[in-house]
PDB file of C-alpha atoms in Angstrom:
ATOM      1  CA  MET A 469       8.119 -45.403   3.710  1.00 70.00           C
ATOM      2  CA  ASN A 470      11.350 -44.279   5.233  1.00 75.00           C
ATOM      3  CA  PRO A 471      10.891 -44.478   9.062  1.00 73.00           C
ATOM      4  CA  LEU A 472      12.543 -41.118   9.496  1.00 70.00           C
ATOM      5  CA  LEU A 473      10.122 -39.513   7.020  1.00 72.00           C
ATOM      6  CA  GLN A 474       7.188 -41.295   8.711  1.00 75.00           C
ATOM      7  CA  PHE A 475       8.308 -39.935  12.066  1.00 70.00           C
ATOM      8  CA  ALA A 476       8.675 -36.402  10.651  1.00 70.00           C
ATOM      9  CA  ILE A 477       5.160 -36.471   9.136  1.00 71.00           C
ATOM     10  CA  ALA A 478       3.694 -37.772  12.401  1.00 76.00           C
ATOM     11  CA  GLU A 479       5.375 -34.963  14.303  1.00 72.00           C
ATOM     12  CA  VAL A 480       4.175 -32.150  12.000  1.00 73.00           C
ATOM     13  CA  PRO A 481       0.859 -31.439  13.813  1.00 72.00           C
ATOM     14  CA  GLU A 482       2.690 -31.263  17.133  1.00 73.00           C
ATOM     15  CA  LEU A 483       5.297 -28.954  15.653  1.00 69.00           C
ATOM     16  CA  ILE A 484       2.579 -26.670  14.262  1.00 70.00           C
ATOM     17  CA  ALA A 485       0.827 -26.627  17.641  1.00 72.00           C
ATOM     18  CA  TRP A 486       4.123 -25.789  19.343  1.00 71.00           C
ATOM     19  CA  PHE A 487       4.776 -22.897  16.936  1.00 69.00           C
ATOM     20  CA  LYS A 488       1.217 -21.588  17.410  1.00 69.00           C
ATOM     21  CA  GLN A 489       1.638 -21.716  21.183  1.00 69.00           C
ATOM     22  CA  ARG A 490       4.966 -19.901  21.024  1.00 71.00           C
ATOM     23  CA  HIS A 491       3.469 -17.287  18.699  1.00 67.00           C
ATOM     24  CA  ALA A 492       0.491 -16.759  21.016  1.00 66.00           C
ATOM     25  CA  GLU A 493       2.861 -16.360  23.973  1.00 68.00           C
ATOM     26  CA  ALA A 494       4.995 -13.863  22.062  1.00 69.00           C
ATOM     27  CA  HIS A 495       1.952 -11.876  20.864  1.00 67.00           C
ATOM     28  CA  PRO A 496      -0.600 -11.974  23.687  1.00 63.00           C
ATOM     29  CA  GLY A 497      -4.044 -10.598  22.920  1.00 65.00           C
ATOM     30  CA  GLN A 498      -3.670 -10.948  19.144  1.00 67.00           C
ATOM     31  CA  GLU A 499      -6.709 -12.883  18.001  1.00 75.00           C
ATOM     32  CA  PRO A 500      -7.157 -13.632  14.288  1.00 83.00           C
ATOM     33  CA  LEU A 501      -9.105 -10.918  12.496  1.00 88.00           C
ATOM     34  CA  THR A 502     -12.737 -11.619  11.716  1.00 93.00           C
ATOM     35  CA  ASP A 503     -14.591 -10.676   8.512  1.00 95.00           C
ATOM     36  CA  ASP A 504     -16.411  -7.887  10.334  1.00 95.00           C
ATOM     37  CA  GLN A 505     -13.183  -6.456  11.725  1.00 95.00           C
ATOM     38  CA  VAL A 506     -11.568  -6.416   8.274  1.00 95.00           C
ATOM     39  CA  LYS A 507     -14.655  -4.774   6.766  1.00 96.00           C
ATOM     40  CA  ALA A 508     -14.583  -2.126   9.509  1.00 96.00           C
ATOM     41  CA  MET A 509     -10.860  -1.530   8.910  1.00 96.00           C
ATOM     42  CA  LEU A 510     -11.536  -1.077   5.187  1.00 96.00           C
ATOM     43  CA  ALA A 511     -14.391   1.365   5.813  1.00 96.00           C
ATOM     44  CA  GLN A 512     -12.248   3.381   8.236  1.00 97.00           C
ATOM     45  CA  ALA A 513      -9.258   3.419   5.868  1.00 97.00           C
ATOM     46  CA  LEU A 514     -11.433   4.659   2.997  1.00 97.00           C
ATOM     47  CA  VAL A 515     -12.989   7.471   5.026  1.00 97.00           C
ATOM     48  CA  SER A 516      -9.720   8.749   6.506  1.00 97.00           C
ATOM     49  CA  SER A 517      -7.830   8.500   3.223  1.00 97.00           C
ATOM     50  CA  LEU A 518     -10.533  10.307   1.252  1.00 98.00           C
ATOM     51  CA  ALA A 519     -10.389  13.076   3.856  1.00 97.00           C
ATOM     52  CA  VAL A 520      -6.642  13.500   3.146  1.00 97.00           C
ATOM     53  CA  ASP A 521      -7.377  13.799  -0.587  1.00 97.00           C
ATOM     54  CA  ASP A 522     -10.148  16.333  -0.053  1.00 97.00           C
ATOM     55  CA  ASN A 523      -7.989  18.465   2.256  1.00 97.00           C
ATOM     56  CA  TRP A 524      -4.996  18.433  -0.065  1.00 97.00           C
ATOM     57  CA  LEU A 525      -7.093  19.225  -3.127  1.00 97.00           C
ATOM     58  CA  ALA A 526      -8.852  22.038  -1.265  1.00 96.00           C
ATOM     59  CA  VAL A 527      -5.478  23.652  -0.568  1.00 96.00           C
ATOM     60  CA  HIS A 528      -3.957  22.944  -3.993  1.00 93.00           C
ATOM     61  CA  GLY A 529      -6.916  23.826  -6.164  1.00 82.00           C
ATOM     62  CA  GLY A 530      -8.326  20.433  -7.112  1.00 67.00           C
TER      63      GLY A 530
ATOM     64  CA  MET B 656      24.558  29.229  -1.138  1.00 65.00           C
ATOM     65  CA  THR B 657      22.722  30.068   2.066  1.00 69.00           C
ATOM     66  CA  MET B 658      22.080  27.583   4.855  1.00 68.00           C
ATOM     67  CA  ARG B 659      18.383  27.595   3.976  1.00 70.00           C
ATOM     68  CA  GLU B 660      19.087  26.741   0.320  1.00 67.00           C
ATOM     69  CA  GLN B 661      21.477  23.983   1.364  1.00 66.00           C
ATOM     70  CA  ARG B 662      18.800  22.505   3.581  1.00 67.00           C
ATOM     71  CA  ARG B 663      16.254  22.647   0.763  1.00 66.00           C
ATOM     72  CA  TYR B 664      18.618  20.905  -1.685  1.00 62.00           C
ATOM     73  CA  PHE B 665      19.408  18.266   0.912  1.00 63.00           C
ATOM     74  CA  ARG B 666      15.702  17.588   1.522  1.00 66.00           C
ATOM     75  CA  ALA B 667      15.080  17.348  -2.229  1.00 66.00           C
ATOM     76  CA  PHE B 668      18.017  14.933  -2.552  1.00 61.00           C
ATOM     77  CA  VAL B 669      16.743  12.733   0.287  1.00 62.00           C
ATOM     78  CA  ALA B 670      13.208  12.793  -1.133  1.00 62.00           C
ATOM     79  CA  THR B 671      14.484  11.766  -4.575  1.00 62.00           C
ATOM     80  CA  ALA B 672      16.581   8.967  -3.111  1.00 61.00           C
ATOM     81  CA  LEU B 673      13.657   7.661  -1.082  1.00 60.00           C
ATOM     82  CA  LEU B 674      11.348   7.970  -4.058  1.00 60.00           C
ATOM     83  CA  THR B 675      13.709   6.006  -6.265  1.00 59.00           C
ATOM     84  CA  PHE B 676      14.958   3.221  -4.014  1.00 55.00           C
ATOM     85  CA  ALA B 677      13.741   2.811  -0.464  1.00 59.00           C
ATOM     86  CA  VAL B 678       9.992   3.215  -0.758  1.00 60.00           C
ATOM     87  CA  PRO B 679       9.495   0.975  -3.825  1.00 58.00           C
ATOM     88  CA  ALA B 680      11.449  -1.734  -1.993  1.00 58.00           C
ATOM     89  CA  ALA B 681       9.285  -1.315   1.108  1.00 57.00           C
ATOM     90  CA  MET B 682       6.149  -1.306  -1.020  1.00 56.00           C
ATOM     91  CA  MET B 683       7.204  -4.475  -2.803  1.00 55.00           C
ATOM     92  CA  THR B 684       7.855  -6.187   0.521  1.00 53.00           C
ATOM     93  CA  GLN B 685       4.503  -5.031   1.860  1.00 53.00           C
ATOM     94  CA  ALA B 686       2.699  -6.298  -1.249  1.00 51.00           C
ATOM     95  CA  ALA B 687       4.470  -9.606  -0.997  1.00 43.00           C
ATOM     96  CA  CYS B 688       3.714 -10.092   2.706  1.00 47.00           C
ATOM     97  CA  ALA B 689       0.095  -8.994   2.821  1.00 65.00           C
ATOM     98  CA  LYS B 690      -1.607 -12.381   2.626  1.00 80.00           C
ATOM     99  CA  ALA B 691      -5.157 -12.637   3.933  1.00 84.00           C
ATOM    100  CA  PRO B 692      -5.493 -14.424   7.296  1.00 85.00           C
ATOM    101  CA  PRO B 693      -6.554 -18.042   6.659  1.00 86.00           C
ATOM    102  CA  ASN B 694      -9.601 -17.861   8.936  1.00 89.00           C
ATOM    103  CA  LEU B 695     -11.418 -15.291   6.754  1.00 92.00           C
ATOM    104  CA  THR B 696     -14.365 -16.277   4.551  1.00 94.00           C
ATOM    105  CA  PRO B 697     -14.340 -15.240   0.836  1.00 93.00           C
ATOM    106  CA  VAL B 698     -16.204 -12.046   1.835  1.00 93.00           C
ATOM    107  CA  GLY B 699     -13.520 -11.233   4.394  1.00 94.00           C
ATOM    108  CA  VAL B 700     -10.743 -12.032   1.919  1.00 93.00           C
ATOM    109  CA  ALA B 701     -12.307  -9.658  -0.635  1.00 93.00           C
ATOM    110  CA  ALA B 702     -12.374  -6.887   2.003  1.00 94.00           C
ATOM    111  CA  TRP B 703      -8.795  -7.722   2.975  1.00 93.00           C
ATOM    112  CA  ASN B 704      -7.641  -7.473  -0.664  1.00 92.00           C
ATOM    113  CA  LYS B 705      -9.363  -4.112  -1.045  1.00 94.00           C
ATOM    114  CA  LEU B 706      -7.676  -2.922   2.153  1.00 95.00           C
ATOM    115  CA  GLN B 707      -4.259  -3.851   0.742  1.00 92.00           C
ATOM    116  CA  VAL B 708      -5.025  -1.956  -2.474  1.00 93.00           C
ATOM    117  CA  VAL B 709      -6.123   1.082  -0.436  1.00 95.00           C
ATOM    118  CA  HIS B 710      -2.869   0.961   1.578  1.00 93.00           C
ATOM    119  CA  ASP B 711      -0.772   0.790  -1.590  1.00 92.00           C
ATOM    120  CA  LEU B 712      -2.765   3.558  -3.256  1.00 95.00           C
ATOM    121  CA  ASP B 713      -2.268   5.644  -0.091  1.00 95.00           C
ATOM    122  CA  LEU B 714       1.468   5.064  -0.215  1.00 91.00           C
ATOM    123  CA  ALA B 715       1.681   6.249  -3.839  1.00 93.00           C
ATOM    124  CA  ARG B 716      -0.498   9.288  -3.021  1.00 95.00           C
ATOM    125  CA  ASP B 717       1.572  10.145   0.063  1.00 95.00           C
ATOM    126  CA  ILE B 718       4.797   9.902  -1.950  1.00 93.00           C
ATOM    127  CA  ALA B 719       3.387  12.236  -4.614  1.00 95.00           C
ATOM    128  CA  ILE B 720       2.336  14.755  -1.935  1.00 95.00           C
ATOM    129  CA  ALA B 721       5.739  14.592  -0.215  1.00 94.00           C
ATOM    130  CA  ALA B 722       7.558  14.860  -3.548  1.00 93.00           C
ATOM    131  CA  GLU B 723       5.531  17.949  -4.454  1.00 94.00           C
ATOM    132  CA  ALA B 724       6.194  19.528  -1.064  1.00 94.00           C
ATOM    133  CA  ASN B 725       9.946  19.056  -1.612  1.00 92.00           C
ATOM    134  CA  GLY B 726       9.929  20.341  -5.182  1.00 93.00           C
ATOM    135  CA  VAL B 727      10.654  16.938  -6.712  1.00 92.00           C
ATOM    136  CA  ILE B 728       7.476  16.909  -8.832  1.00 95.00           C
ATOM    137  CA  LYS B 729       5.170  19.722  -9.953  1.00 96.00           C
ATOM    138  CA  THR B 730       1.912  20.575  -8.201  1.00 96.00           C
ATOM    139  CA  ALA B 731      -0.066  19.693 -11.348  1.00 96.00           C
ATOM    140  CA  ASP B 732       1.388  16.177 -11.304  1.00 97.00           C
ATOM    141  CA  ALA B 733       0.681  15.694  -7.594  1.00 97.00           C
ATOM    142  CA  ARG B 734      -2.856  16.975  -8.226  1.00 97.00           C
ATOM    143  CA  ALA B 735      -3.308  14.358 -10.967  1.00 97.00           C
ATOM    144  CA  VAL B 736      -2.149  11.624  -8.572  1.00 97.00           C
ATOM    145  CA  VAL B 737      -4.394  12.793  -5.713  1.00 97.00           C
ATOM    146  CA  THR B 738      -7.380  13.149  -8.041  1.00 97.00           C
ATOM    147  CA  TYR B 739      -6.799   9.629  -9.392  1.00 97.00           C
ATOM    148  CA  HIS B 740      -6.390   8.336  -5.836  1.00 98.00           C
ATOM    149  CA  ARG B 741      -9.698   9.858  -4.759  1.00 98.00           C
ATOM    150  CA  SER B 742     -11.460   8.412  -7.777  1.00 97.00           C
ATOM    151  CA  ALA B 743      -9.896   4.963  -7.207  1.00 97.00           C
ATOM    152  CA  LEU B 744     -10.940   4.944  -3.551  1.00 97.00           C
ATOM    153  CA  ARG B 745     -14.495   5.884  -4.435  1.00 97.00           C
ATOM    154  CA  THR B 746     -14.524   3.001  -6.921  1.00 96.00           C
ATOM    155  CA  VAL B 747     -13.288   0.602  -4.227  1.00 95.00           C
ATOM    156  CA  GLN B 748     -15.817   2.043  -1.777  1.00 94.00           C
ATOM    157  CA  ALA B 749     -18.705   1.511  -4.220  1.00 93.00           C
ATOM    158  CA  GLY B 750     -17.623  -2.135  -4.298  1.00 84.00           C
ATOM    159  CA  GLU B 751     -19.227  -2.922  -7.621  1.00 87.00           C
ATOM    160  CA  ALA B 752     -18.109  -5.782  -9.843  1.00 87.00           C
ATOM    161  CA  GLY B 753     -15.213  -4.744 -12.033  1.00 90.00           C
ATOM    162  CA  TRP B 754     -13.739  -2.280  -9.509  1.00 93.00           C
ATOM    163  CA  LYS B 755     -10.284  -3.715 -10.102  1.00 93.00           C
ATOM    164  CA  ALA B 756     -10.453  -3.135 -13.862  1.00 93.00           C
ATOM    165  CA  ALA B 757     -11.718   0.413 -13.283  1.00 95.00           C
ATOM    166  CA  VAL B 758      -8.835   1.195 -10.910  1.00 95.00           C
ATOM    167  CA  SER B 759      -6.347  -0.264 -13.434  1.00 94.00           C
ATOM    168  CA  THR B 760      -7.818   1.765 -16.295  1.00 95.00           C
ATOM    169  CA  GLY B 761      -7.553   4.905 -14.172  1.00 96.00           C
ATOM    170  CA  LEU B 762      -3.922   4.075 -13.535  1.00 95.00           C
ATOM    171  CA  ASP B 763      -3.286   3.893 -17.289  1.00 94.00           C
ATOM    172  CA  GLU B 764      -4.930   7.290 -17.723  1.00 95.00           C
ATOM    173  CA  LEU B 765      -2.865   8.734 -14.876  1.00 96.00           C
ATOM    174  CA  SER B 766       0.336   7.499 -16.533  1.00 93.00           C
ATOM    175  CA  ARG B 767      -0.627   9.339 -19.715  1.00 93.00           C
ATOM    176  CA  ASP B 768      -1.598  12.537 -17.857  1.00 94.00           C
ATOM    177  CA  LEU B 769       1.655  12.932 -15.883  1.00 96.00           C
ATOM    178  CA  SER B 770       4.527  15.029 -17.179  1.00 96.00           C
ATOM    179  CA  PRO B 771       7.497  12.969 -18.470  1.00 95.00           C
ATOM    180  CA  GLU B 772       9.557  13.906 -15.380  1.00 92.00           C
ATOM    181  CA  ALA B 773       6.872  12.899 -12.904  1.00 94.00           C
ATOM    182  CA  SER B 774       6.046   9.818 -14.925  1.00 92.00           C
ATOM    183  CA  GLN B 775       9.663   8.725 -14.703  1.00 91.00           C
ATOM    184  CA  LYS B 776       9.860   9.375 -10.951  1.00 90.00           C
ATOM    185  CA  LEU B 777       6.537   7.725 -10.126  1.00 91.00           C
ATOM    186  CA  ALA B 778       6.958   4.798 -12.541  1.00 90.00           C
ATOM    187  CA  PRO B 779       8.033   2.316  -9.814  1.00 90.00           C
ATOM    188  CA  TYR B 780       4.869   3.061  -7.791  1.00 90.00           C
ATOM    189  CA  ILE B 781       2.597   2.769 -10.800  1.00 90.00           C
ATOM    190  CA  ALA B 782       4.245  -0.528 -11.752  1.00 90.00           C
ATOM    191  CA  LEU B 783       3.875  -1.843  -8.216  1.00 88.00           C
ATOM    192  CA  LEU B 784       0.220  -0.835  -8.052  1.00 91.00           C
ATOM    193  CA  ARG B 785      -0.337  -2.710 -11.296  1.00 91.00           C
ATOM    194  CA  ALA B 786       1.401  -5.748  -9.808  1.00 91.00           C
ATOM    195  CA  VAL B 787      -0.693  -5.575  -6.633  1.00 89.00           C
ATOM    196  CA  LEU B 788      -3.921  -5.284  -8.630  1.00 90.00           C
ATOM    197  CA  ALA B 789      -2.905  -8.166 -10.880  1.00 90.00           C
ATOM    198  CA  GLY B 790      -2.058 -10.312  -7.859  1.00 86.00           C
ATOM    199  CA  ILE B 791      -5.445 -10.213  -6.169  1.00 83.00           C
ATOM    200  CA  SER B 792      -8.413 -12.327  -7.118  1.00 72.00           C
ATOM    201  CA  SER B 793     -11.290  -9.990  -6.273  1.00 59.00           C
TER     202      SER B 793
END
């Protein structure tokens, strides 16, 4: 294998770790979302959006 | 033409321009960028996909409401969109198998129910919703 390519492949994990660290520094407090958090976000979005529909239809004769 | 009329025409012009160009572009970008975080399990990914569909449905509904408020589409057309939106959300909320097909079928029915003018104006949103639905696995 080309030594340059071998070196690049060997460095990939370190590069990824460096990018992750920089991203974490730039966005402090942003943990990856969990399943439960996404499910809660979905439930909340459904409830609030349905309320908009109901209100609009109540005013506009739905 | 009075100042008030000028303002109304200007708002209708801006709403039409947004409806035609800016919002579909933003929606397309949003649909393209909304990948599920890699740490989620299949259950979390399914919820994530539903959340993206809800956001895109909301955008189409909000556009229809704003367009109606600015006289760009008729109230009957906006009512058809909002009624479809409510039905689609309830289908997503029920979470039964085949929810995606049901939402797509409703979209086909909505396209048929709209007036030709509204159908033409809302076509980019309907097409994008179809693309979003086709692009998700569950």
